[in-house]
Amino acid sequence: MKEHLFFGASEDALAMISREYDLIHPLRASLKFTRREVAGLSDISKAQEMIDPLGEIHGVNYRKVFVEDTWEKQEEDLAWILLNSLLAIYEGWASEIFSIFEGIDFSKEISFTKELESADLSTKFGSYFITPMLQSALIDTAMQNKYIVENNLDIGKLDKYMLMYRYFKELRNCYMHHNGKATDRVVNAYDEYKKAVTCKNDIDAEELPEIVEPKLGDKVKIKIRGIIRFSQNRCTFA
């Protein structure tokens, strides 16, 4: 994890992301190991005796979880859980950054976090809340330029970073609000992202997130590797 970030809110958010992975990674490894062990049982009814001999965990359908469900489906289920948590953390981070500069104004805060999903964010970066006549060259020199230099950020790539964010946010919205079916919004977000980001250097990433092209009206698909690479992008926080 990157240390001594410019904003304390960024350090807090990264700590929360680390806690998510401290749960997801061992859960993923344990589930895969348990599936292998259960597959070796001659009688599925013995699964609970092996896994939870004291009967402390209720409501587990051992046959469905460890026999009928595929590993690919379970990895995808974990990916959805992870994506939901990550996006909540990102929005919380944006709200906290907003409050640093604008104070507590719930209506404007909601507008600010929603604006992160919009295209052409770079054109609004310095003027969405502050009109040009109120901008301060002193603050720009003392803070914004220092922020960019210290974090080696290329603000010219901001729109590309946010196209990636917007795609994953629309993907999550399909899962949560449209019974997992692809909407025109996620299809458009995918198309815009794929046109703008063709190689890892476009977003200064070690590896592009693995994504599955959405088809309008079909179930959306995600890969856990894609969610991991999305959250590990170097410009997620700075």
PDB file of C-alpha atoms in Angstrom:
ATOM      1  CA  MET A   1       0.000   0.000   0.000  1.00  0.00           C
ATOM      2  CA  LYS A   2       1.174   3.489  -0.823  1.00  0.00           C
ATOM      3  CA  GLU A   3       2.105   5.456   2.303  1.00  0.00           C
ATOM      4  CA  HIS A   4       1.840   9.146   3.198  1.00  0.00           C
ATOM      5  CA  LEU A   5      -0.832  10.053   0.686  1.00  0.00           C
ATOM      6  CA  PHE A   6      -1.754  13.673   0.119  1.00  0.00           C
ATOM      7  CA  PHE A   7      -5.154  13.390   1.814  1.00  0.00           C
ATOM      8  CA  GLY A   8      -5.881  11.591   5.046  1.00  0.00           C
ATOM      9  CA  ALA A   9      -9.162  10.486   3.461  1.00  0.00           C
ATOM     10  CA  SER A  10      -7.141   8.587   0.862  1.00  0.00           C
ATOM     11  CA  GLU A  11      -5.203   6.701   3.524  1.00  0.00           C
ATOM     12  CA  ASP A  12      -8.457   5.828   5.304  1.00  0.00           C
ATOM     13  CA  ALA A  13     -10.023   4.576   2.077  1.00  0.00           C
ATOM     14  CA  LEU A  14      -7.018   2.435   1.184  1.00  0.00           C
ATOM     15  CA  ALA A  15      -7.068   0.930   4.675  1.00  0.00           C
ATOM     16  CA  MET A  16     -10.722  -0.015   4.141  1.00  0.00           C
ATOM     17  CA  ILE A  17      -9.892  -1.584   0.775  1.00  0.00           C
ATOM     18  CA  SER A  18      -7.102  -3.584   2.412  1.00  0.00           C
ATOM     19  CA  ARG A  19      -9.599  -4.915   4.966  1.00  0.00           C
ATOM     20  CA  GLU A  20     -11.904  -6.008   2.148  1.00  0.00           C
ATOM     21  CA  TYR A  21      -9.091  -8.012   0.593  1.00  0.00           C
ATOM     22  CA  ASP A  22      -8.084  -9.405   3.974  1.00  0.00           C
ATOM     23  CA  LEU A  23     -11.520 -11.034   3.910  1.00  0.00           C
ATOM     24  CA  ILE A  24     -11.996 -11.833   0.209  1.00  0.00           C
ATOM     25  CA  HIS A  25      -8.610 -13.470  -0.456  1.00  0.00           C
ATOM     26  CA  PRO A  26      -8.723 -15.984   2.439  1.00  0.00           C
ATOM     27  CA  LEU A  27     -12.434 -16.608   1.810  1.00  0.00           C
ATOM     28  CA  ARG A  28     -11.687 -17.387  -1.833  1.00  0.00           C
ATOM     29  CA  ALA A  29      -8.799 -19.710  -0.909  1.00  0.00           C
ATOM     30  CA  SER A  30     -10.779 -21.453   1.842  1.00  0.00           C
ATOM     31  CA  LEU A  31     -13.807 -21.979  -0.393  1.00  0.00           C
ATOM     32  CA  LYS A  32     -11.690 -23.506  -3.134  1.00  0.00           C
ATOM     33  CA  PHE A  33      -9.938 -25.818  -0.654  1.00  0.00           C
ATOM     34  CA  THR A  34     -13.253 -26.877   0.919  1.00  0.00           C
ATOM     35  CA  ARG A  35     -14.778 -27.649  -2.481  1.00  0.00           C
ATOM     36  CA  ARG A  36     -11.870 -29.970  -3.201  1.00  0.00           C
ATOM     37  CA  GLU A  37     -12.261 -31.719   0.152  1.00  0.00           C
ATOM     38  CA  VAL A  38     -16.026 -32.129  -0.186  1.00  0.00           C
ATOM     39  CA  ALA A  39     -15.603 -33.541  -3.695  1.00  0.00           C
ATOM     40  CA  GLY A  40     -13.702 -36.423  -2.110  1.00  0.00           C
ATOM     41  CA  LEU A  41     -16.590 -37.412   0.169  1.00  0.00           C
ATOM     42  CA  SER A  42     -18.673 -40.443  -0.758  1.00  0.00           C
ATOM     43  CA  ASP A  43     -21.696 -39.010   1.073  1.00  0.00           C
ATOM     44  CA  ILE A  44     -22.489 -35.270   0.904  1.00  0.00           C
ATOM     45  CA  SER A  45     -24.335 -35.513   4.227  1.00  0.00           C
ATOM     46  CA  LYS A  46     -20.948 -35.841   5.883  1.00  0.00           C
ATOM     47  CA  ALA A  47     -19.929 -32.372   4.658  1.00  0.00           C
ATOM     48  CA  GLN A  48     -21.252 -30.572   7.731  1.00  0.00           C
ATOM     49  CA  GLU A  49     -19.582 -33.087  10.012  1.00  0.00           C
ATOM     50  CA  MET A  50     -16.268 -32.244   8.357  1.00  0.00           C
ATOM     51  CA  ILE A  51     -16.690 -28.474   7.938  1.00  0.00           C
ATOM     52  CA  ASP A  52     -18.828 -27.445  10.933  1.00  0.00           C
ATOM     53  CA  PRO A  53     -18.928 -30.355  13.418  1.00  0.00           C
ATOM     54  CA  LEU A  54     -20.434 -28.195  16.188  1.00  0.00           C
ATOM     55  CA  GLY A  55     -23.244 -26.926  13.962  1.00  0.00           C
ATOM     56  CA  GLU A  56     -22.459 -23.276  14.684  1.00  0.00           C
ATOM     57  CA  ILE A  57     -23.295 -21.991  11.182  1.00  0.00           C
ATOM     58  CA  HIS A  58     -26.921 -22.356  10.147  1.00  0.00           C
ATOM     59  CA  GLY A  59     -28.613 -22.245   6.761  1.00  0.00           C
ATOM     60  CA  VAL A  60     -25.844 -23.800   4.641  1.00  0.00           C
ATOM     61  CA  ASN A  61     -27.019 -25.900   1.689  1.00  0.00           C
ATOM     62  CA  TYR A  62     -23.893 -28.030   1.420  1.00  0.00           C
ATOM     63  CA  ARG A  63     -24.968 -29.801  -1.749  1.00  0.00           C
ATOM     64  CA  LYS A  64     -25.747 -26.579  -3.584  1.00  0.00           C
ATOM     65  CA  VAL A  65     -22.694 -24.670  -2.387  1.00  0.00           C
ATOM     66  CA  PHE A  66     -20.049 -27.356  -2.762  1.00  0.00           C
ATOM     67  CA  VAL A  67     -21.438 -29.609  -5.499  1.00  0.00           C
ATOM     68  CA  GLU A  68     -24.072 -27.951  -7.678  1.00  0.00           C
ATOM     69  CA  ASP A  69     -22.615 -24.430  -7.900  1.00  0.00           C
ATOM     70  CA  THR A  70     -19.563 -24.150 -10.114  1.00  0.00           C
ATOM     71  CA  TRP A  71     -16.340 -22.542  -8.948  1.00  0.00           C
ATOM     72  CA  GLU A  72     -16.690 -19.966 -11.723  1.00  0.00           C
ATOM     73  CA  LYS A  73     -20.115 -18.914 -10.417  1.00  0.00           C
ATOM     74  CA  GLN A  74     -18.823 -18.611  -6.849  1.00  0.00           C
ATOM     75  CA  GLU A  75     -15.847 -16.520  -7.946  1.00  0.00           C
ATOM     76  CA  GLU A  76     -18.242 -14.236  -9.795  1.00  0.00           C
ATOM     77  CA  ASP A  77     -20.448 -13.957  -6.688  1.00  0.00           C
ATOM     78  CA  LEU A  78     -17.382 -12.926  -4.675  1.00  0.00           C
ATOM     79  CA  ALA A  79     -16.520 -10.393  -7.371  1.00  0.00           C
ATOM     80  CA  TRP A  80     -19.970  -8.763  -7.067  1.00  0.00           C
ATOM     81  CA  ILE A  81     -19.604  -8.522  -3.283  1.00  0.00           C
ATOM     82  CA  LEU A  82     -16.171  -6.951  -3.713  1.00  0.00           C
ATOM     83  CA  LEU A  83     -17.303  -4.477  -6.374  1.00  0.00           C
ATOM     84  CA  ASN A  84     -20.217  -3.299  -4.233  1.00  0.00           C
ATOM     85  CA  SER A  85     -17.902  -2.673  -1.286  1.00  0.00           C
ATOM     86  CA  LEU A  86     -15.255  -0.916  -3.379  1.00  0.00           C
ATOM     87  CA  LEU A  87     -17.678   1.508  -4.986  1.00  0.00           C
ATOM     88  CA  ALA A  88     -19.139   2.394  -1.589  1.00  0.00           C
ATOM     89  CA  ILE A  89     -15.612   3.157  -0.355  1.00  0.00           C
ATOM     90  CA  TYR A  90     -14.833   5.298  -3.418  1.00  0.00           C
ATOM     91  CA  GLU A  91     -18.013   7.325  -3.016  1.00  0.00           C
ATOM     92  CA  GLY A  92     -17.309   7.780   0.684  1.00  0.00           C
ATOM     93  CA  TRP A  93     -13.819   9.013  -0.203  1.00  0.00           C
ATOM     94  CA  ALA A  94     -15.223  11.492  -2.739  1.00  0.00           C
ATOM     95  CA  SER A  95     -17.729  12.781  -0.192  1.00  0.00           C
ATOM     96  CA  GLU A  96     -15.002  13.298   2.396  1.00  0.00           C
ATOM     97  CA  ILE A  97     -12.761  15.132  -0.078  1.00  0.00           C
ATOM     98  CA  PHE A  98     -15.723  17.311  -1.025  1.00  0.00           C
ATOM     99  CA  SER A  99     -16.412  18.170   2.613  1.00  0.00           C
ATOM    100  CA  ILE A 100     -12.797  19.299   3.089  1.00  0.00           C
ATOM    101  CA  PHE A 101     -13.265  22.089   0.558  1.00  0.00           C
ATOM    102  CA  GLU A 102     -16.976  22.795   0.566  1.00  0.00           C
ATOM    103  CA  GLY A 103     -18.080  21.943   4.093  1.00  0.00           C
ATOM    104  CA  ILE A 104     -21.125  19.837   4.880  1.00  0.00           C
ATOM    105  CA  ASP A 105     -23.798  20.410   2.243  1.00  0.00           C
ATOM    106  CA  PHE A 106     -25.592  17.143   1.558  1.00  0.00           C
ATOM    107  CA  SER A 107     -27.352  18.250  -1.628  1.00  0.00           C
ATOM    108  CA  LYS A 108     -24.134  19.488  -3.242  1.00  0.00           C
ATOM    109  CA  GLU A 109     -22.205  16.471  -1.974  1.00  0.00           C
ATOM    110  CA  ILE A 110     -24.613  14.072  -3.717  1.00  0.00           C
ATOM    111  CA  SER A 111     -24.283  16.102  -6.910  1.00  0.00           C
ATOM    112  CA  PHE A 112     -20.500  15.959  -6.647  1.00  0.00           C
ATOM    113  CA  THR A 113     -20.286  12.163  -6.249  1.00  0.00           C
ATOM    114  CA  LYS A 114     -22.764  11.647  -9.087  1.00  0.00           C
ATOM    115  CA  GLU A 115     -20.675  13.910 -11.304  1.00  0.00           C
ATOM    116  CA  LEU A 116     -17.844  11.378 -11.057  1.00  0.00           C
ATOM    117  CA  GLU A 117     -19.883   9.123 -13.341  1.00  0.00           C
ATOM    118  CA  SER A 118     -20.108  11.757 -16.078  1.00  0.00           C
ATOM    119  CA  ALA A 119     -18.057  12.055 -19.215  1.00  0.00           C
ATOM    120  CA  ASP A 120     -15.606  14.928 -19.830  1.00  0.00           C
ATOM    121  CA  LEU A 121     -14.742  15.225 -16.146  1.00  0.00           C
ATOM    122  CA  SER A 122     -11.454  16.991 -16.875  1.00  0.00           C
ATOM    123  CA  THR A 123     -13.311  20.017 -18.255  1.00  0.00           C
ATOM    124  CA  LYS A 124     -15.144  20.317 -14.936  1.00  0.00           C
ATOM    125  CA  PHE A 125     -12.219  19.459 -12.685  1.00  0.00           C
ATOM    126  CA  GLY A 126     -11.370  23.008 -11.668  1.00  0.00           C
ATOM    127  CA  SER A 127     -14.677  24.757 -12.241  1.00  0.00           C
ATOM    128  CA  TYR A 128     -17.522  22.428 -11.249  1.00  0.00           C
ATOM    129  CA  PHE A 129     -17.963  24.174  -7.913  1.00  0.00           C
ATOM    130  CA  ILE A 130     -15.622  27.148  -8.287  1.00  0.00           C
ATOM    131  CA  THR A 131     -16.212  29.660 -11.074  1.00  0.00           C
ATOM    132  CA  PRO A 132     -13.110  30.928 -12.909  1.00  0.00           C
ATOM    133  CA  MET A 133     -13.382  34.394 -11.328  1.00  0.00           C
ATOM    134  CA  LEU A 134     -13.157  32.827  -7.862  1.00  0.00           C
ATOM    135  CA  GLN A 135     -10.232  30.512  -8.590  1.00  0.00           C
ATOM    136  CA  SER A 136      -7.027  31.305  -6.751  1.00  0.00           C
ATOM    137  CA  ALA A 137      -3.666  31.111  -8.503  1.00  0.00           C
ATOM    138  CA  LEU A 138      -2.032  30.970  -5.059  1.00  0.00           C
ATOM    139  CA  ILE A 139      -4.059  27.918  -4.003  1.00  0.00           C
ATOM    140  CA  ASP A 140      -3.527  26.342  -7.427  1.00  0.00           C
ATOM    141  CA  THR A 141       0.239  26.688  -7.083  1.00  0.00           C
ATOM    142  CA  ALA A 142       0.397  25.740  -3.417  1.00  0.00           C
ATOM    143  CA  MET A 143      -1.945  22.790  -3.523  1.00  0.00           C
ATOM    144  CA  GLN A 144      -3.188  21.456  -6.830  1.00  0.00           C
ATOM    145  CA  ASN A 145       0.167  21.576  -8.628  1.00  0.00           C
ATOM    146  CA  LYS A 146       1.898  20.102  -5.585  1.00  0.00           C
ATOM    147  CA  TYR A 147      -0.705  17.336  -5.444  1.00  0.00           C
ATOM    148  CA  ILE A 148      -0.178  16.452  -9.100  1.00  0.00           C
ATOM    149  CA  VAL A 149       3.632  16.523  -8.920  1.00  0.00           C
ATOM    150  CA  GLU A 150       3.941  14.568  -5.676  1.00  0.00           C
ATOM    151  CA  ASN A 151       1.686  11.813  -6.968  1.00  0.00           C
ATOM    152  CA  ASN A 152       3.081  11.799 -10.514  1.00  0.00           C
ATOM    153  CA  LEU A 153      -0.435  12.133 -11.889  1.00  0.00           C
ATOM    154  CA  ASP A 154      -1.242  12.880 -15.495  1.00  0.00           C
ATOM    155  CA  ILE A 155      -4.411  14.951 -15.258  1.00  0.00           C
ATOM    156  CA  GLY A 156      -4.664  14.672 -19.035  1.00  0.00           C
ATOM    157  CA  LYS A 157      -5.655  11.040 -18.474  1.00  0.00           C
ATOM    158  CA  LEU A 158      -8.364  11.870 -15.942  1.00  0.00           C
ATOM    159  CA  ASP A 159     -11.218  11.235 -18.376  1.00  0.00           C
ATOM    160  CA  LYS A 160      -9.820   7.803 -19.186  1.00  0.00           C
ATOM    161  CA  TYR A 161      -9.543   6.911 -15.505  1.00  0.00           C
ATOM    162  CA  MET A 162     -13.123   7.987 -14.987  1.00  0.00           C
ATOM    163  CA  LEU A 163     -14.414   6.101 -18.027  1.00  0.00           C
ATOM    164  CA  MET A 164     -13.134   2.961 -16.340  1.00  0.00           C
ATOM    165  CA  TYR A 165     -14.814   3.983 -13.074  1.00  0.00           C
ATOM    166  CA  ARG A 166     -18.057   4.783 -14.875  1.00  0.00           C
ATOM    167  CA  TYR A 167     -18.120   1.361 -16.580  1.00  0.00           C
ATOM    168  CA  PHE A 168     -17.754  -0.511 -13.296  1.00  0.00           C
ATOM    169  CA  LYS A 169     -20.313   1.743 -11.607  1.00  0.00           C
ATOM    170  CA  GLU A 170     -22.858   1.096 -14.374  1.00  0.00           C
ATOM    171  CA  LEU A 171     -22.071  -2.620 -14.148  1.00  0.00           C
ATOM    172  CA  ARG A 172     -22.835  -2.536 -10.436  1.00  0.00           C
ATOM    173  CA  ASN A 173     -26.074  -0.624 -11.093  1.00  0.00           C
ATOM    174  CA  CYS A 174     -27.215  -3.382 -13.463  1.00  0.00           C
ATOM    175  CA  TYR A 175     -26.580  -5.977 -10.783  1.00  0.00           C
ATOM    176  CA  MET A 176     -28.305  -4.044  -8.008  1.00  0.00           C
ATOM    177  CA  HIS A 177     -31.190  -2.344  -9.819  1.00  0.00           C
ATOM    178  CA  HIS A 178     -31.941  -4.264 -13.041  1.00  0.00           C
ATOM    179  CA  ASN A 179     -31.871  -7.918 -11.992  1.00  0.00           C
ATOM    180  CA  GLY A 180     -28.363  -8.260 -13.371  1.00  0.00           C
ATOM    181  CA  LYS A 181     -29.383  -7.394 -16.945  1.00  0.00           C
ATOM    182  CA  ALA A 182     -27.353  -5.063 -19.125  1.00  0.00           C
ATOM    183  CA  THR A 183     -28.832  -1.607 -19.725  1.00  0.00           C
ATOM    184  CA  ASP A 184     -28.041   0.834 -22.506  1.00  0.00           C
ATOM    185  CA  ARG A 185     -26.064   2.860 -19.959  1.00  0.00           C
ATOM    186  CA  VAL A 186     -23.599   0.044 -19.236  1.00  0.00           C
ATOM    187  CA  VAL A 187     -23.317  -0.795 -22.944  1.00  0.00           C
ATOM    188  CA  ASN A 188     -22.516   2.856 -23.729  1.00  0.00           C
ATOM    189  CA  ALA A 189     -20.065   3.040 -20.828  1.00  0.00           C
ATOM    190  CA  TYR A 190     -18.303  -0.078 -22.098  1.00  0.00           C
ATOM    191  CA  ASP A 191     -18.091   1.278 -25.658  1.00  0.00           C
ATOM    192  CA  GLU A 192     -16.668   4.629 -24.495  1.00  0.00           C
ATOM    193  CA  TYR A 193     -14.131   2.935 -22.230  1.00  0.00           C
ATOM    194  CA  LYS A 194     -12.953   0.513 -24.942  1.00  0.00           C
ATOM    195  CA  LYS A 195     -12.536   3.338 -27.463  1.00  0.00           C
ATOM    196  CA  ALA A 196     -10.501   5.462 -25.057  1.00  0.00           C
ATOM    197  CA  VAL A 197      -8.427   2.779 -23.318  1.00  0.00           C
ATOM    198  CA  THR A 198      -6.634   0.428 -25.678  1.00  0.00           C
ATOM    199  CA  CYS A 199      -3.495  -0.346 -23.698  1.00  0.00           C
ATOM    200  CA  LYS A 200      -2.306  -0.264 -20.094  1.00  0.00           C
ATOM    201  CA  ASN A 201      -0.324   2.946 -20.643  1.00  0.00           C
ATOM    202  CA  ASP A 202      -3.567   4.805 -21.322  1.00  0.00           C
ATOM    203  CA  ILE A 203      -4.372   4.616 -17.601  1.00  0.00           C
ATOM    204  CA  ASP A 204      -0.851   4.035 -16.230  1.00  0.00           C
ATOM    205  CA  ALA A 205      -1.812   0.536 -15.124  1.00  0.00           C
ATOM    206  CA  GLU A 206       0.345  -2.554 -14.724  1.00  0.00           C
ATOM    207  CA  GLU A 207      -2.477  -4.579 -16.254  1.00  0.00           C
ATOM    208  CA  LEU A 208      -5.828  -3.621 -17.749  1.00  0.00           C
ATOM    209  CA  PRO A 209      -8.863  -4.936 -15.862  1.00  0.00           C
ATOM    210  CA  GLU A 210     -10.333  -8.088 -17.374  1.00  0.00           C
ATOM    211  CA  ILE A 211     -13.888  -7.269 -18.446  1.00  0.00           C
ATOM    212  CA  VAL A 212     -16.676  -9.050 -20.327  1.00  0.00           C
ATOM    213  CA  GLU A 213     -18.522  -7.127 -23.028  1.00  0.00           C
ATOM    214  CA  PRO A 214     -22.141  -6.493 -21.951  1.00  0.00           C
ATOM    215  CA  LYS A 215     -24.973  -7.319 -24.343  1.00  0.00           C
ATOM    216  CA  LEU A 216     -28.155  -5.269 -23.980  1.00  0.00           C
ATOM    217  CA  GLY A 217     -30.785  -7.250 -22.090  1.00  0.00           C
ATOM    218  CA  ASP A 218     -28.456 -10.157 -21.253  1.00  0.00           C
ATOM    219  CA  LYS A 219     -27.051 -10.926 -17.822  1.00  0.00           C
ATOM    220  CA  VAL A 220     -23.915  -8.906 -17.105  1.00  0.00           C
ATOM    221  CA  LYS A 221     -20.757 -10.841 -16.271  1.00  0.00           C
ATOM    222  CA  ILE A 222     -17.688  -9.906 -14.271  1.00  0.00           C
ATOM    223  CA  LYS A 223     -14.339 -11.504 -13.536  1.00  0.00           C
ATOM    224  CA  ILE A 224     -12.806 -11.270 -10.088  1.00  0.00           C
ATOM    225  CA  ARG A 225      -9.437 -10.575 -11.721  1.00  0.00           C
ATOM    226  CA  GLY A 226     -10.994  -7.552 -13.382  1.00  0.00           C
ATOM    227  CA  ILE A 227     -12.305  -6.178 -10.093  1.00  0.00           C
ATOM    228  CA  ILE A 228      -8.922  -6.688  -8.440  1.00  0.00           C
ATOM    229  CA  ARG A 229      -7.108  -4.815 -11.212  1.00  0.00           C
ATOM    230  CA  PHE A 230      -9.751  -2.048 -11.135  1.00  0.00           C
ATOM    231  CA  SER A 231      -9.133  -1.451  -7.422  1.00  0.00           C
ATOM    232  CA  GLN A 232      -5.352  -1.691  -7.746  1.00  0.00           C
ATOM    233  CA  ASN A 233      -5.054   0.959 -10.439  1.00  0.00           C
ATOM    234  CA  ARG A 234      -2.370   3.381  -9.268  1.00  0.00           C
ATOM    235  CA  CYS A 235      -4.635   6.404  -9.695  1.00  0.00           C
ATOM    236  CA  THR A 236      -7.549   5.068  -7.677  1.00  0.00           C
ATOM    237  CA  PHE A 237      -6.439   7.300  -4.811  1.00  0.00           C
ATOM    238  CA  ALA A 238      -3.557   9.695  -4.421  1.00  0.00           C
TER     239      ALA A 238
END
